[in-house]
Coordinates of C-alpha atoms in Angstrom, one line a residue:
X1 CA 13.0 -9.2 61.0
X2 CA 14.9 -7.4 58.3
X3 CA 17.8 -9.3 56.8
X4 CA 21.3 -8.5 58.0
X5 CA 24.5 -8.4 55.8
X6 CA 28.1 -8.7 56.5
X7 CA 30.4 -5.7 56.7
X8 CA 31.8 -6.3 53.2
X9 CA 28.4 -6.6 51.5
X10 CA 27.3 -3.8 49.2
X11 CA 23.6 -3.4 48.8
X12 CA 22.5 -3.8 45.1
X13 CA 20.5 -0.9 43.8
X14 CA 17.1 -1.9 42.6
X15 CA 16.4 -1.2 38.9
X16 CA 14.0 1.6 38.0
X17 CA 13.0 3.4 34.9
X18 CA 15.4 6.2 35.9
X19 CA 18.6 4.2 36.2
X20 CA 18.4 1.7 33.3
X21 CA 21.6 1.1 31.2
X22 CA 21.8 3.6 28.4
X23 CA 21.6 1.0 25.7
X24 CA 18.4 -0.5 27.1
X25 CA 16.9 2.9 27.6
X26 CA 17.7 3.8 24.0
X27 CA 15.9 0.7 22.7
X28 CA 12.8 1.5 24.8
X29 CA 12.8 5.1 23.6
X30 CA 12.8 4.1 19.9
X31 CA 9.2 2.8 20.4
X32 CA 8.0 6.2 21.6
X33 CA 6.3 8.7 19.3
X34 CA 8.0 12.1 18.7
X35 CA 5.9 14.1 21.2
X36 CA 6.5 11.5 24.0
X37 CA 10.2 11.5 23.3
X38 CA 10.1 15.3 23.4
X39 CA 8.5 15.2 26.8
X40 CA 11.1 12.6 27.9
X41 CA 13.7 15.4 28.2
X42 CA 12.0 16.4 31.4
X43 CA 11.9 13.0 33.1
X44 CA 15.4 13.0 34.5
X45 CA 19.1 13.8 33.8
X46 CA 19.8 10.4 32.2
X47 CA 16.8 10.6 29.8
X48 CA 17.8 14.1 28.8
X49 CA 21.4 13.1 28.2
X50 CA 20.4 10.1 26.1
X51 CA 17.8 12.0 24.0
X52 CA 20.3 14.7 23.3
X53 CA 23.2 12.4 22.4
X54 CA 24.0 13.3 18.7
X55 CA 25.5 9.8 18.2
X56 CA 22.2 8.1 18.7
X57 CA 20.8 8.8 15.3
X58 CA 18.4 5.8 15.5
X59 CA 16.3 7.7 18.1
X60 CA 15.5 10.7 15.8
X61 CA 16.7 9.9 12.3
X62 CA 13.3 8.7 11.3
X63 CA 10.7 10.8 13.0
X64 CA 7.3 9.6 11.8
X65 CA 3.6 10.3 12.6
X66 CA 3.6 13.7 14.3
X67 CA -0.1 14.1 14.3
X68 CA -1.9 17.4 14.5
X69 CA -5.5 17.0 15.5
X70 CA -8.7 18.9 14.6
X71 CA -9.5 19.4 18.2
X72 CA -9.3 22.8 19.9
X73 CA -5.8 24.0 20.6
X74 CA -5.0 23.8 24.3
X75 CA -2.2 25.6 26.1
X76 CA -0.3 22.3 26.8
X77 CA -0.5 21.2 23.1
X78 CA 0.5 24.7 22.0
X79 CA 3.6 24.5 24.1
X80 CA 4.5 21.1 22.8
X81 CA 4.0 22.2 19.1
X82 CA 6.2 25.3 19.7
X83 CA 8.8 23.2 21.4
X84 CA 8.7 20.5 18.6
X85 CA 9.3 23.0 15.8
X86 CA 12.2 24.6 17.6
X87 CA 13.7 21.2 18.3
X88 CA 13.4 20.0 14.7
X89 CA 15.0 23.2 13.4
X90 CA 18.0 22.9 15.8
X91 CA 18.6 19.2 15.1
X92 CA 17.8 19.2 11.4
X93 CA 21.3 18.0 10.5
X94 CA 20.7 14.7 12.3
X95 CA 17.2 14.0 11.0
X96 CA 16.8 12.2 7.8
X97 CA 13.0 12.1 7.6
X98 CA 10.0 13.6 9.5
X99 CA 6.3 13.1 8.8
X100 CA 3.3 15.2 9.8
X101 CA -0.3 13.9 9.8
X102 CA -2.8 16.8 9.7
X103 CA -6.4 16.0 10.5
X104 CA -8.8 16.9 7.7
X105 CA -11.4 19.7 7.8
X106 CA -10.0 21.2 10.9
X107 CA -11.7 24.4 12.3
X108 CA -10.0 27.7 12.5
X109 CA -8.8 27.4 16.2
X110 CA -7.6 23.8 16.0
X111 CA -4.1 22.7 16.6
X112 CA -4.0 21.3 13.0
X113 CA -4.6 24.7 11.5
X114 CA -2.3 26.4 14.0
X115 CA 0.5 24.1 12.8
X116 CA -0.2 24.5 9.1
X117 CA -0.6 28.3 9.1
X118 CA 2.0 29.3 11.7
X119 CA 4.4 26.6 12.9
X120 CA 5.2 24.9 9.6
X121 CA 6.1 28.3 8.0
X122 CA 8.1 29.1 11.2
X123 CA 10.0 25.8 10.9
X124 CA 10.7 26.5 7.2
X125 CA 12.0 29.9 8.1
X126 CA 14.5 28.5 10.6
X127 CA 15.6 25.9 8.1
X128 CA 16.0 28.5 5.4
X129 CA 18.1 30.8 7.7
X130 CA 20.5 28.0 8.7
X131 CA 20.7 26.5 5.2
X132 CA 19.4 23.2 6.4
X133 CA 16.9 20.7 4.9
X134 CA 14.7 17.9 6.3
X135 CA 12.9 15.3 4.3
X136 CA 9.3 16.2 5.1
X137 CA 6.2 14.0 4.5
X138 CA 3.0 15.8 4.8
X139 CA -0.6 14.4 4.9
X140 CA -3.3 17.0 4.9
X141 CA -6.5 18.4 3.5
X142 CA -6.2 20.2 0.1
X143 CA -7.8 23.4 1.5
X144 CA -5.3 23.7 4.4
X145 CA -2.4 23.0 2.0
X146 CA -3.2 25.5 -0.7
X147 CA -4.3 28.5 1.3
X148 CA -1.4 29.2 3.7
X149 CA 1.5 27.7 1.8
X150 CA 0.8 28.0 -1.9
X151 CA 0.0 31.7 -2.1
X152 CA 3.5 32.9 -1.2
X153 CA 6.4 32.3 -3.6
X154 CA 9.0 32.3 -0.7
X155 CA 7.0 29.7 1.3
X156 CA 6.4 27.6 -1.8
X157 CA 10.1 27.6 -2.6
X158 CA 11.2 26.7 1.0
X159 CA 8.6 23.9 1.2
X160 CA 9.7 22.6 -2.2
X161 CA 13.2 22.2 -0.9
X162 CA 12.1 20.0 1.9
X163 CA 8.9 18.1 0.9
X164 CA 9.5 14.6 -0.4
X165 CA 6.0 13.0 0.2
X166 CA 2.6 14.8 -0.1
X167 CA -0.7 13.2 0.6
X168 CA -3.7 15.4 -0.2
X169 CA -7.3 14.6 0.6
X170 CA -10.2 16.7 -0.8
X171 CA -13.4 16.9 1.2
X172 CA -14.6 20.4 0.5
X173 CA -17.7 20.9 -1.6
X174 CA -17.2 24.7 -1.6
X175 CA -18.2 26.0 -5.1
X176 CA -15.3 28.4 -4.9
X177 CA -13.0 25.3 -4.9
X178 CA -14.8 23.5 -7.7
X179 CA -11.5 23.2 -9.6
X180 CA -8.1 22.3 -8.1
X181 CA -5.0 23.2 -10.1
X182 CA -2.5 20.4 -9.6
X183 CA 0.2 22.5 -11.4
X184 CA 0.5 24.6 -8.2
X185 CA 2.7 21.7 -7.0
X186 CA 5.1 22.1 -9.8
X187 CA 7.5 24.0 -7.6
X188 CA 8.1 21.0 -5.3
X189 CA 11.5 20.2 -6.7
X190 CA 12.3 17.4 -4.2
X191 CA 8.9 15.7 -4.2
X192 CA 9.2 12.0 -4.6
X193 CA 5.7 10.7 -3.8
X194 CA 2.4 12.5 -4.6
X195 CA -0.9 10.9 -3.5
X196 CA -4.2 12.6 -4.1
X197 CA -7.6 11.3 -2.9
X198 CA -10.6 13.2 -4.1
X199 CA -13.7 12.4 -2.0
X200 CA -16.0 14.9 -3.8
X201 CA -17.8 13.5 -6.9
X202 CA -17.2 15.7 -10.0
X203 CA -14.4 17.8 -8.4
X204 CA -12.1 18.7 -11.3
X205 CA -8.3 18.5 -10.9
X206 CA -6.7 20.2 -13.8
X207 CA -3.1 20.2 -15.2
X208 CA -1.5 21.9 -18.1
X209 CA 1.5 19.7 -18.1
X210 CA 3.6 21.6 -15.5
X211 CA 4.1 18.4 -13.5
X212 CA 6.9 17.6 -15.9
X213 CA 9.1 19.8 -13.7
X214 CA 8.9 17.3 -10.8
X215 CA 12.1 15.5 -11.8
X216 CA 12.5 13.7 -8.5
X217 CA 8.9 12.2 -8.6
X218 CA 8.9 8.5 -8.2
X219 CA 5.2 7.8 -7.5
X220 CA 2.0 9.5 -8.6
X221 CA -1.4 8.4 -7.3
X222 CA -4.8 9.9 -8.0
X223 CA -7.8 8.0 -6.5
X224 CA -11.4 8.8 -5.6
X225 CA -14.4 10.4 -7.3
X226 CA -12.7 13.5 -8.7
X227 CA -12.0 14.1 -12.4
X228 CA -8.5 14.6 -13.9
X229 CA -8.4 17.0 -16.8
X230 CA -5.4 17.9 -19.0
X231 CA -2.4 16.2 -20.6
X232 CA -1.4 14.1 -17.6
X233 CA 0.4 11.2 -19.4
X234 CA 2.6 13.5 -21.6
X235 CA 3.5 15.5 -18.4
X236 CA 4.5 12.4 -16.5
X237 CA 6.2 10.7 -19.4
X238 CA 9.4 12.8 -19.3
X239 CA 10.0 12.2 -15.6
X240 CA 13.2 10.1 -15.5
X241 CA 12.5 8.6 -12.0
X242 CA 8.8 7.8 -12.1
X243 CA 8.3 4.2 -11.0
X244 CA 4.7 4.0 -9.9
X245 CA 1.6 5.4 -11.7
X246 CA -1.7 4.7 -9.9
X247 CA -4.9 6.6 -11.0
X248 CA -8.6 6.5 -11.4
X249 CA -10.5 8.2 -14.3
X250 CA -7.3 8.8 -16.1
X251 CA -7.7 11.4 -18.8
X252 CA -6.9 10.0 -22.2
X253 CA -3.6 11.0 -23.6
X254 CA -1.1 9.8 -26.2
X255 CA 2.6 10.0 -25.6
X256 CA 4.8 10.2 -28.7
X257 CA 7.0 7.2 -29.2
X258 CA 10.4 8.0 -27.5
X259 CA 13.0 5.8 -25.9
X260 CA 13.3 8.2 -22.9
X261 CA 9.6 8.0 -21.9
X262 CA 8.5 6.0 -18.9
X263 CA 11.8 4.2 -18.8
X264 CA 11.7 3.7 -15.0
X265 CA 8.0 2.8 -14.7
X266 CA 7.6 -0.5 -12.8
X267 CA 4.0 -0.3 -11.6
X268 CA 0.9 0.9 -13.5
X269 CA -2.6 0.7 -11.9
X270 CA -5.8 2.1 -13.3
X271 CA -9.2 2.2 -11.6
X272 CA -12.6 3.0 -13.3
X273 CA -11.4 3.8 -16.9
X274 CA -13.6 3.7 -20.0
X275 CA -12.0 4.2 -23.4
X276 CA -15.4 4.4 -25.2
X277 CA -16.0 8.0 -24.3
X278 CA -14.4 9.6 -27.4
X279 CA -11.2 9.9 -29.5
X280 CA -9.2 11.3 -26.6
X281 CA -10.4 8.6 -24.1
X282 CA -7.6 6.1 -24.5
X283 CA -4.2 5.2 -23.1
X284 CA -1.2 5.1 -25.3
X285 CA 2.4 5.2 -24.1
X286 CA 3.9 5.1 -27.6
X287 CA 5.9 2.0 -27.0
X288 CA 6.0 -1.1 -24.8
X289 CA 6.9 -0.4 -21.2
X290 CA 10.1 -2.5 -20.9
X291 CA 10.6 -2.0 -17.1
X292 CA 7.0 -2.7 -16.1
X293 CA 6.7 -5.3 -13.3
X294 CA 3.1 -4.8 -12.0
X295 CA 0.0 -4.1 -14.1
X296 CA -3.4 -3.7 -12.3
X297 CA -6.7 -2.8 -14.0
X298 CA -9.8 -2.4 -11.9
X299 CA -13.4 -1.7 -13.2
X300 CA -12.0 -0.9 -16.6
X301 CA -13.9 -1.1 -19.9
X302 CA -11.8 -1.0 -23.0
X303 CA -12.3 -1.8 -26.7
X304 CA -8.8 -3.4 -26.9
X305 CA -5.7 -3.8 -24.8
X306 CA -3.3 -0.9 -25.3
X307 CA -0.4 -2.0 -27.5
X308 CA 2.1 -0.5 -25.0
X309 CA 0.7 -2.8 -22.3
X310 CA 1.2 -5.9 -24.4
X311 CA 4.3 -8.0 -25.0
X312 CA 5.8 -6.8 -21.7
X313 CA 8.1 -9.6 -20.8
X314 CA 9.2 -8.0 -17.5
X315 CA 5.8 -8.3 -15.9
X316 CA 5.8 -10.3 -12.6
X317 CA 2.4 -9.3 -11.1
X318 CA -0.8 -8.9 -13.1
X319 CA -4.3 -8.1 -11.7
X320 CA -7.5 -7.6 -13.7
X321 CA -10.6 -7.0 -11.5
X322 CA -14.2 -6.4 -12.8
X323 CA -12.8 -5.6 -16.2
X324 CA -14.6 -6.0 -19.6
X325 CA -13.3 -5.7 -23.1
X326 CA -15.3 -5.7 -26.3
X327 CA -13.0 -8.3 -27.9
X328 CA -13.7 -11.9 -26.9
X329 CA -10.0 -12.8 -26.7
X330 CA -8.9 -9.7 -24.8
X331 CA -7.4 -11.7 -22.0
X332 CA -5.2 -13.7 -24.3
X333 CA -4.3 -10.4 -26.0
X334 CA -3.5 -8.7 -22.6
X335 CA -1.4 -11.6 -21.3
X336 CA 0.5 -12.2 -24.6
X337 CA 4.2 -12.3 -24.0
X338 CA 3.9 -12.0 -20.2
X339 CA 5.8 -15.3 -19.6
X340 CA 7.6 -14.2 -16.4
X341 CA 4.4 -13.5 -14.3
X342 CA 4.6 -14.9 -10.8
X343 CA 1.3 -13.6 -9.5
X344 CA -1.9 -13.4 -11.6
X345 CA -5.4 -12.3 -10.4
X346 CA -8.4 -12.5 -12.6
X347 CA -11.4 -11.5 -10.5
X348 CA -14.7 -11.3 -12.3
X349 CA -12.9 -10.8 -15.5
X350 CA -13.1 -14.3 -17.1
X351 CA -16.0 -15.7 -19.2
X352 CA -16.2 -19.2 -17.7
X353 CA -12.8 -20.3 -19.0
X354 CA -9.1 -19.7 -18.3
X355 CA -7.2 -18.0 -21.1
X356 CA -4.8 -20.3 -22.8
X357 CA -1.9 -17.8 -22.3
X358 CA -2.1 -18.5 -18.6
X359 CA -0.8 -22.0 -19.1
X360 CA 2.3 -20.7 -20.7
X361 CA 3.3 -18.8 -17.5
X362 CA 5.7 -21.5 -16.3
X363 CA 7.0 -19.3 -13.5
X364 CA 3.5 -18.6 -12.0
X365 CA 3.4 -19.0 -8.3
X366 CA 0.0 -17.5 -7.3
X367 CA -3.2 -17.8 -9.4
X368 CA -6.4 -16.2 -8.1
X369 CA -9.6 -16.7 -10.1
X370 CA -12.5 -15.8 -7.9
X371 CA -15.9 -14.9 -9.5
X372 CA -14.8 -16.3 -12.8
X373 CA -17.9 -18.6 -13.5
X374 CA -15.7 -21.7 -13.8
X375 CA -17.4 -25.0 -13.8
X376 CA -14.3 -27.1 -14.0
X377 CA -10.5 -26.9 -14.1
X378 CA -8.8 -27.7 -17.4
X379 CA -6.1 -30.4 -17.3
X380 CA -3.6 -27.9 -18.8
X381 CA -3.3 -26.3 -15.4
X382 CA -0.9 -29.1 -14.3
X383 CA 1.7 -27.5 -16.6
X384 CA 2.1 -24.7 -13.9
X385 CA 4.6 -26.7 -11.9
X386 CA 5.7 -23.7 -9.8
X387 CA 2.2 -22.8 -8.6
X388 CA 1.9 -22.7 -4.8
X389 CA -1.4 -20.9 -4.3
X390 CA -4.6 -21.5 -6.2
X391 CA -7.8 -19.5 -5.4
X392 CA -11.0 -20.9 -7.1
X393 CA -13.4 -19.4 -4.6
X394 CA -16.9 -18.1 -5.6
X395 CA -17.0 -20.1 -8.8
X396 CA -19.6 -22.5 -10.2
X397 CA -17.7 -25.6 -9.3
X398 CA -20.0 -28.5 -8.2
X399 CA -17.2 -30.8 -7.0
X400 CA -13.4 -30.8 -6.4
X401 CA -11.8 -30.6 -9.9
X402 CA -10.0 -33.8 -11.0
X403 CA -6.9 -31.9 -12.2
X404 CA -6.1 -30.9 -8.6
X405 CA -4.9 -34.5 -7.9
X406 CA -1.7 -33.9 -9.9
X407 CA -0.8 -30.5 -8.4
X408 CA 1.1 -31.8 -5.4
X409 CA 3.2 -28.7 -5.3
X410 CA 0.3 -26.5 -4.0
X411 CA 0.6 -25.0 -0.5
X412 CA -2.8 -23.2 -0.4
X413 CA -6.1 -24.3 -2.1
X414 CA -9.3 -22.2 -1.8
X415 CA -12.6 -23.8 -3.0
X416 CA -14.8 -21.7 -0.7
X417 CA -18.2 -20.3 -1.6
X418 CA -18.7 -22.4 -4.8
X419 CA -22.0 -23.6 -6.2
X420 CA -24.7 -24.5 -3.7
X421 CA -24.8 -27.9 -5.3
X422 CA -21.1 -28.5 -4.4
X423 CA -20.5 -31.9 -3.0
X424 CA -17.6 -34.3 -2.4
X425 CA -18.0 -37.2 -4.8
X426 CA -14.8 -39.1 -4.0
X427 CA -12.2 -39.3 -1.2
X428 CA -9.8 -36.4 -0.9
X429 CA -7.0 -38.4 0.8
X430 CA -4.8 -37.6 -2.3
X431 CA -4.1 -34.4 -0.5
X432 CA -1.8 -36.3 1.9
X433 CA 0.7 -36.3 -1.0
X434 CA 0.8 -32.5 -0.9
X435 CA 3.9 -32.4 1.3
X436 CA 4.0 -28.6 1.5
X437 CA 0.2 -28.1 2.1
X438 CA -0.6 -25.3 4.6
X439 CA -4.3 -24.6 4.0
X440 CA -7.3 -25.8 2.2
X441 CA -10.9 -24.4 2.2
X442 CA -13.7 -26.4 0.8
X443 CA -17.3 -25.3 0.4
X444 CA -19.2 -22.7 2.5
X445 CA -22.9 -23.8 2.5
X446 CA -23.2 -25.9 5.6
X447 CA -26.8 -26.8 4.9
X448 CA -25.9 -28.3 1.5
X449 CA -23.5 -31.0 2.6
X450 CA -24.9 -34.5 2.3
X451 CA -23.9 -37.4 4.5
X452 CA -21.3 -38.8 2.0
X453 CA -19.6 -35.4 1.8
X454 CA -19.4 -35.2 5.6
X455 CA -17.9 -38.7 5.6
X456 CA -15.2 -37.7 3.2
X457 CA -14.5 -34.5 5.2
X458 CA -14.0 -36.5 8.4
X459 CA -11.8 -39.0 6.5
X460 CA -9.7 -36.1 5.1
X461 CA -9.1 -34.4 8.5
X462 CA -8.0 -37.7 10.0
X463 CA -5.7 -38.5 7.1
X464 CA -4.1 -35.0 7.2
X465 CA -3.4 -35.3 10.9
X466 CA -1.8 -38.7 10.5
X467 CA 0.2 -37.7 7.4
X468 CA 1.6 -34.5 8.9
X469 CA 2.0 -35.7 12.5
X470 CA 5.8 -35.0 12.2
X471 CA 4.9 -31.3 12.1
X472 CA 4.2 -29.3 15.3
X473 CA 0.4 -28.7 15.6
X474 CA 0.6 -25.0 14.6
X475 CA 2.4 -26.0 11.3
X476 CA 0.0 -28.7 10.2
X477 CA -2.3 -28.1 7.3
X478 CA -5.5 -26.4 8.2
X479 CA -8.7 -27.7 6.5
X480 CA -11.6 -25.3 6.6
X481 CA -14.7 -27.1 5.5
X482 CA -17.6 -25.7 7.6
X483 CA -18.2 -29.2 9.0

């Protein structure tokens, strides 16, 4: 029998997706992508009203990840793309940022090419007419970027007024495109972030220095198998806002000493650089980089550490991976004066010993020394009283270093994948005094553990559980020992 209610009772309306409170609906809609929100206008009157409310800037202010695929353009997607560009143009005043992701190597009749060759220019035309601007981030293939947009001065100017981030990926092996002129981007007056990935070995990316006109540029990245040619460093040196410089196969270049050069640079990363290729194959900034906080060199071979990268007291993060120098003391030379470093990674860049300059880094919190051919840990390491993470994995250690016993401030210890002869020769219960310990990894060759080592591992696990029983199980130290 159906329930009965008194005459004064008012039936409560059951909650559905079409009658949620506006605030709750708004929170749900923030998790939808742009196209889904665009389709949401057609769900019901309430959704349309909320999505059109100019006060709800959190719904549309950051419009990210509008993806145009390389699949064939279908009528439904064509309608949505047309609708989206009209919508963006009408509401440009309330949108702070919009990003487009364009699939690489799209065929002629794909939605990605339809957007790049027709709808993006259409959007730029509307913005130009109304005197509006949108911060646009664009991720696309080089060929699709250069052909439709870079050949017309008006289009280039309109794009330059709106584009703040550009990610270019080069896949084409077309001999007609054997050289890409980076200077064609010099008209991007608002560009803040330029990221280039060259997937074609030997593809030449040339510059004659016109990138010096990108006054708003904050980050420049060039990675991959391509080759940079031209005076890149002198062109970038004068940019007042450049903070991040990340590049592989950087062309050698010397920047004259000037107090206004690279004054804002906080991060410098180089991959696959060799300064033995001739007189122009070197890096010289002209003066120490006083604002540099992060320095990363990967697969670099240098005759000496550039003077401008030494004595940088502002460094907080340093990483050398698979590097080699002709000087035996290159690491001490490189780290000289870097007393404020908080994170140091030396991966396959040590010659079986830790540079003495490391022990002077009193503020060091993370020290990673994998593949460094270490057979022991020097006692000087106990001077690093602020160290919380120590990575000694993939070294030639045959037992747990004695110096570890005094480093009770450590939170993470990694001794994985050491020498096959690695064994536990004494109890490790001293680790119970490491009151902040979160994780420890010991050994990796299960077949090499002897019976005494297994005894010490069992003793350690029991001791850690007892010593940290006041912690909830998920916050107790985790011991990974391949037992």
